[in-house]
XYZ file of N, CA, C and O in Angstrom:
428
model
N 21.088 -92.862 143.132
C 21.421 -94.183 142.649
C 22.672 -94.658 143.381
O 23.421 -93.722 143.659
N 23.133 -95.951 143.797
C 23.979 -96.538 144.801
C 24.976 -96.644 143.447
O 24.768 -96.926 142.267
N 26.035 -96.313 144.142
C 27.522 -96.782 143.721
C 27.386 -98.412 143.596
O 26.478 -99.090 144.077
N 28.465 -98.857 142.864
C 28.621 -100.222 143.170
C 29.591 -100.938 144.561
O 29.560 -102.035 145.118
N 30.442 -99.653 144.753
C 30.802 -100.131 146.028
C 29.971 -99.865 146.959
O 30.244 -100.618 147.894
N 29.087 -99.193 147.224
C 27.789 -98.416 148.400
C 27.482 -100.065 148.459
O 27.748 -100.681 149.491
N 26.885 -100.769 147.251
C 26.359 -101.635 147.305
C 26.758 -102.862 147.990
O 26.224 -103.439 148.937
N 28.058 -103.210 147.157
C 28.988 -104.040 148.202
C 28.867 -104.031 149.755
O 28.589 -104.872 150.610
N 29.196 -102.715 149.745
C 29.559 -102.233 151.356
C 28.114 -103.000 152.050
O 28.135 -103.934 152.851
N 27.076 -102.422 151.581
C 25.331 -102.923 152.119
C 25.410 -104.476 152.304
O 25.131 -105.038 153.363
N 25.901 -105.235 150.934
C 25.816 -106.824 151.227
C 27.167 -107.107 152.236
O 27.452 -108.165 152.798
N 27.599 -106.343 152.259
C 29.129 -107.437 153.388
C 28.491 -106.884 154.889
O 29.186 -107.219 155.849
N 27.450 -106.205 155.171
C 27.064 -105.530 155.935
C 25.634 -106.053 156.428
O 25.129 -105.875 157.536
N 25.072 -106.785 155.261
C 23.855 -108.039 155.717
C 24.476 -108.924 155.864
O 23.935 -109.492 156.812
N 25.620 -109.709 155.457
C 26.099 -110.605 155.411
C 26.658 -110.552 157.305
O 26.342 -111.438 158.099
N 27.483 -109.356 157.667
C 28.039 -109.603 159.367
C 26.834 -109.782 160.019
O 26.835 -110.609 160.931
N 25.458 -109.003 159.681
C 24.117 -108.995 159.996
C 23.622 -110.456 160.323
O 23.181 -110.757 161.432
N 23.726 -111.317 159.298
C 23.239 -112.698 159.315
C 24.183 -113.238 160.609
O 23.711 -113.643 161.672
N 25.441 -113.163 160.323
C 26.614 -113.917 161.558
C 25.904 -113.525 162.847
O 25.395 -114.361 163.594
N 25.894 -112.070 163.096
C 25.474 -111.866 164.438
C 24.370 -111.844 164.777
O 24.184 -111.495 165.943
N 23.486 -112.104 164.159
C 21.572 -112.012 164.412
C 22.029 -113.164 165.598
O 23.127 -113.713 165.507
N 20.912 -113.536 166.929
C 20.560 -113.679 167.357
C 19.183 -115.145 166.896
O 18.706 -116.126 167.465
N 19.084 -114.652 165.945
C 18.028 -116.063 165.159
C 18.706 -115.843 163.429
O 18.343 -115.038 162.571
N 19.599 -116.706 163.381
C 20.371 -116.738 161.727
C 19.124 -117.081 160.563
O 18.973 -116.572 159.452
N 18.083 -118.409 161.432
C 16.930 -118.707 160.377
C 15.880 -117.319 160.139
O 14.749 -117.525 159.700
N 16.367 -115.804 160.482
C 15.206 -114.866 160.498
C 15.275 -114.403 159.100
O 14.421 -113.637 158.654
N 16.828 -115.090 157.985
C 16.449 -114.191 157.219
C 17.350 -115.099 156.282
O 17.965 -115.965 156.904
N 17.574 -115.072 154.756
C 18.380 -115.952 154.019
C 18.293 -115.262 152.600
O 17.279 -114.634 152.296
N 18.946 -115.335 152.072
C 19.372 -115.782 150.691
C 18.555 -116.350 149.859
O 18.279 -117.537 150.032
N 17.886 -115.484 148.573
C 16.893 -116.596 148.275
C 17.923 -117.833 147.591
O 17.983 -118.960 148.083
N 18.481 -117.534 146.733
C 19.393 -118.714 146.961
C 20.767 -117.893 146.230
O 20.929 -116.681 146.089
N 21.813 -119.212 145.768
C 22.933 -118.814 145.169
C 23.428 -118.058 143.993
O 24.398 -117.334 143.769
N 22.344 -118.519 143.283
C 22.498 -117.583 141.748
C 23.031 -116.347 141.534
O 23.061 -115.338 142.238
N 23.408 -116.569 140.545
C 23.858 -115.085 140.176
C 22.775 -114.672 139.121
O 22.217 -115.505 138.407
N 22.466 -113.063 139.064
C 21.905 -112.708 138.138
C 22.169 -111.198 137.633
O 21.879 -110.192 138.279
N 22.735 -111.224 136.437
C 22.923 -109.297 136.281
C 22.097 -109.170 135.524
O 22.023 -109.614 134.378
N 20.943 -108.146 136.469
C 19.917 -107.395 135.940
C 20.346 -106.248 134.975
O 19.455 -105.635 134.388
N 21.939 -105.846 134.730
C 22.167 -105.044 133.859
C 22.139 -104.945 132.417
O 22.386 -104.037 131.624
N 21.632 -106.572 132.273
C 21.173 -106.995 130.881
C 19.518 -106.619 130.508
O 19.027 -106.696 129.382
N 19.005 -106.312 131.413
C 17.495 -105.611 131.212
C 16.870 -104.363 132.014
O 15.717 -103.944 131.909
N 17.982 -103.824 132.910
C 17.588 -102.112 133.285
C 18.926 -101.398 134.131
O 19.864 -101.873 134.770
N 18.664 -100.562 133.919
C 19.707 -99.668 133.686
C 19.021 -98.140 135.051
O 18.060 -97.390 134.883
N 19.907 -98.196 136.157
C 19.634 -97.466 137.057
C 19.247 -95.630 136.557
O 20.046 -95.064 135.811
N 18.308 -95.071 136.935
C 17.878 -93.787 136.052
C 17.267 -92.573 136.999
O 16.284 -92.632 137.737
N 17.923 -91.744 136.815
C 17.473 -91.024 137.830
C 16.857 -89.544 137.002
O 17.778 -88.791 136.686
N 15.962 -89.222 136.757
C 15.494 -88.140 136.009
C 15.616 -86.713 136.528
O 15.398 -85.783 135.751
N 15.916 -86.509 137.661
C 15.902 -85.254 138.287
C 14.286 -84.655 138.096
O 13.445 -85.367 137.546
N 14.061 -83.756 138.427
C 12.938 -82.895 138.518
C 11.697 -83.783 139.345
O 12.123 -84.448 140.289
N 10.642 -83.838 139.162
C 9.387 -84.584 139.932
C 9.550 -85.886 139.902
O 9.069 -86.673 140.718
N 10.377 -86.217 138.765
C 10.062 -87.778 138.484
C 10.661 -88.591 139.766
O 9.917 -89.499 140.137
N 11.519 -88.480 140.297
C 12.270 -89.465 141.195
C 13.317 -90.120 140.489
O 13.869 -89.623 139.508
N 13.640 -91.396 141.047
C 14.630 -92.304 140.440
C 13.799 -93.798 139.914
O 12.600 -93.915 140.169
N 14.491 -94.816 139.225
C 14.265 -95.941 139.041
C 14.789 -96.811 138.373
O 15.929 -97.155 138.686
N 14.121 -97.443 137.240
C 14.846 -98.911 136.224
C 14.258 -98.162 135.248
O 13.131 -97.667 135.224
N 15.166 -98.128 134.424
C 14.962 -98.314 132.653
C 15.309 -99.061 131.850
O 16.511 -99.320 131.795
N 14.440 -99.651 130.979
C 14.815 -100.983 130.270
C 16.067 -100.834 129.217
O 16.135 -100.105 128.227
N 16.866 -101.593 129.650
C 18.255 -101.485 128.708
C 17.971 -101.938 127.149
O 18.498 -101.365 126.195
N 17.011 -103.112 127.019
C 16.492 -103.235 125.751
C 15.233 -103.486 125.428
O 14.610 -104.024 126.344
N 14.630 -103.293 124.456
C 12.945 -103.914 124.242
C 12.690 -104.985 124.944
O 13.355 -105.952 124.572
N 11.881 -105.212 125.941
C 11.229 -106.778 126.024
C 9.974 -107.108 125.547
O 8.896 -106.537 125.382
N 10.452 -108.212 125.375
C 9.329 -108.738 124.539
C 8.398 -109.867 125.415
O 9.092 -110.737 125.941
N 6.762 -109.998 125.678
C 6.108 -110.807 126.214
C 6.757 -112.155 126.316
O 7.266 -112.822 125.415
N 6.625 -112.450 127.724
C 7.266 -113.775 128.195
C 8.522 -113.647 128.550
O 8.937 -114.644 129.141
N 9.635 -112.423 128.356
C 11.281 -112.426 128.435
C 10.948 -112.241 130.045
O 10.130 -111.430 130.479
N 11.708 -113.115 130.817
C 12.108 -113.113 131.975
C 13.419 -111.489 131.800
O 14.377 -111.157 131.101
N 12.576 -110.936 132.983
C 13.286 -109.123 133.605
C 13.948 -109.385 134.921
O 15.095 -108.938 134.954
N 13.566 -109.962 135.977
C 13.777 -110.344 137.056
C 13.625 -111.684 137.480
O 12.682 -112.441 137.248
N 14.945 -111.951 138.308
C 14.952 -113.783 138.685
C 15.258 -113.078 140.025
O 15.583 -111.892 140.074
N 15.108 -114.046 141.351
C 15.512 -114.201 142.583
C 16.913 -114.937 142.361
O 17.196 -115.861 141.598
N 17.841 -114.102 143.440
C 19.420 -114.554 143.203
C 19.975 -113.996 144.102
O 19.330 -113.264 144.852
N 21.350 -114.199 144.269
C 21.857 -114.010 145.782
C 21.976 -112.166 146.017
O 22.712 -111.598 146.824
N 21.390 -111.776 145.427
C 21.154 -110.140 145.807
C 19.635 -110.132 146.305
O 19.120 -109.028 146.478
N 18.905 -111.247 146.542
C 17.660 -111.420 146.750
C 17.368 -111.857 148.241
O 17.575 -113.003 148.639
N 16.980 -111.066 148.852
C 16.924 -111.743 150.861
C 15.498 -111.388 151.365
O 14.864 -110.333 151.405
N 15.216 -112.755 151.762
C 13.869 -112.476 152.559
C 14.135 -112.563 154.461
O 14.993 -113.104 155.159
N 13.122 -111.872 154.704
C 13.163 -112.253 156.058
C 11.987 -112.464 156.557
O 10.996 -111.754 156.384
N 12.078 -113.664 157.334
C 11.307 -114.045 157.623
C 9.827 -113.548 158.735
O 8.680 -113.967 158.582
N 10.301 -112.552 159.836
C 9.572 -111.834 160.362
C 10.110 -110.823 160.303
O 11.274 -110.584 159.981
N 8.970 -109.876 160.735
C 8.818 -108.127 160.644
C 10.024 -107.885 161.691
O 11.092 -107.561 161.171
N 9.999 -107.985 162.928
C 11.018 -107.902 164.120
C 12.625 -108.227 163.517
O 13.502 -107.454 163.902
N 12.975 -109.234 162.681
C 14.019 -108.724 161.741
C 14.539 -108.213 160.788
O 15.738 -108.048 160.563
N 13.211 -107.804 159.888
C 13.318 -106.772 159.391
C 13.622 -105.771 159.979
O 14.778 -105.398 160.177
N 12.492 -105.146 160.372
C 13.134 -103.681 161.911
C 14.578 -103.843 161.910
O 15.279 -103.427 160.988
N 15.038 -104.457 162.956
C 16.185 -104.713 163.272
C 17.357 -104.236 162.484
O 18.226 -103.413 162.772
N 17.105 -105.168 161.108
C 18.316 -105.297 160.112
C 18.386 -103.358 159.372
O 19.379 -102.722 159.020
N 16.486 -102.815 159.381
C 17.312 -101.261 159.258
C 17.090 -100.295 160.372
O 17.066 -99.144 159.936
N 16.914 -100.372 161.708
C 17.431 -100.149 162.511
C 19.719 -99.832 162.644
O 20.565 -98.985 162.931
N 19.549 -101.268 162.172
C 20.633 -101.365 162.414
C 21.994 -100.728 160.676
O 23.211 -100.549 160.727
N 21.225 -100.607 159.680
C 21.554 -99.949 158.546
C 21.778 -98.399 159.019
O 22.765 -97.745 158.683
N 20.980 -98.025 159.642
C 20.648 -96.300 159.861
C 21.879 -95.967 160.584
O 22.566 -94.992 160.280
N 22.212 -96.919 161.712
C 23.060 -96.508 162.542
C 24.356 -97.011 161.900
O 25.354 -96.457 162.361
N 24.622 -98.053 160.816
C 25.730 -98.394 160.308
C 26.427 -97.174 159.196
O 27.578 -96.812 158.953
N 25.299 -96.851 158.781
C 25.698 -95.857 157.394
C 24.829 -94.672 157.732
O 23.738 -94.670 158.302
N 25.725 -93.401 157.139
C 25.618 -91.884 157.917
C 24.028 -91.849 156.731
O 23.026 -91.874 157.446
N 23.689 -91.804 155.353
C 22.918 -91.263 154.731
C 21.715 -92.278 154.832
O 21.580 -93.406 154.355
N 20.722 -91.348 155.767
C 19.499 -92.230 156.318
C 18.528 -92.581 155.260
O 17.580 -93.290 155.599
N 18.620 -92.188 154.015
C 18.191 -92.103 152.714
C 18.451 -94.066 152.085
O 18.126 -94.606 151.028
N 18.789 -94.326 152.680
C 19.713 -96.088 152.028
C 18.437 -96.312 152.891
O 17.439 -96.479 152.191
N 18.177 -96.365 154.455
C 17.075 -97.500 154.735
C 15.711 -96.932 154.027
O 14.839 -97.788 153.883
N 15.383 -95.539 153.538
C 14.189 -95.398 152.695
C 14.360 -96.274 151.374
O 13.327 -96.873 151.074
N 15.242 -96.440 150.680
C 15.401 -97.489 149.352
C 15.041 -98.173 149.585
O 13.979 -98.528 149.075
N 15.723 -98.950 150.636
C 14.933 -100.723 150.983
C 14.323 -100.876 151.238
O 14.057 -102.076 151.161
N 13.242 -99.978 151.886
C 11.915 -100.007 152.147
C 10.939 -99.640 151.008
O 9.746 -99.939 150.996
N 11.660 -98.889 149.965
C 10.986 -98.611 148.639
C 10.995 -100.032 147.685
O 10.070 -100.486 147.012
N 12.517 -100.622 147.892
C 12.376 -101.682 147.216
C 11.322 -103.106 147.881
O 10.587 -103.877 147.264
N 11.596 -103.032 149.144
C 10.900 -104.085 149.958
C 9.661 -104.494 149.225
O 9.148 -103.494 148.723
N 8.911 -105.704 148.946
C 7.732 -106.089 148.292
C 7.306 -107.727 149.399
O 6.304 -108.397 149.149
């Protein structure tokens, strides 16, 4: 599970990413919002077979919005900057384990 500074470190680190890309429109922000998902899951790591993931911090109930798009939210627009951006993660940060997340999280 990422620290909250690991995390930081990752966005100020897409963020020099965006400055220096070569095509800035390859990738954005879905937008400004803020959203703390810590009001509906809670980072969990079970040890043994299970792996890691989200656990719901409280009951939801049908229809409760769990997830919004918000400025922790980045698309890119083609595959070639994707590559790139963890290409360029692997070689930024020593534990090669961070570009498997984002590719776990990637949808």
């Amino acid at each position: 599970v990422w620290s909250e500074q690991l995390f930081r470190n990752v966005r100020y680190f897409y963020h020099a990413f965006v400055e220096n890309n070569d095509s800035p429109s390859s990738t954005h922000q879905a937008n400004d919002d803020v959203y703390d998902m810590s009001q509906n899951a809670i980072p969990y790591q079970s040890g043994g077979n299970k792996g890691r993931g989200l656990k719901a911090a409280r009951d939801i109930k049908r229809g409760d919005v769990i997830f919004k798009s918000s400025n922790n939210t980045i698309i890119f627009n083609d595959g070639h900057s994707f590559r790139k951006f963890l290409f360029e993660m692997n070689e930024r940060f020593a534990d090669p384990g961070m570009v498997c997340d984002i590719l776990v999280w990637a949808w």
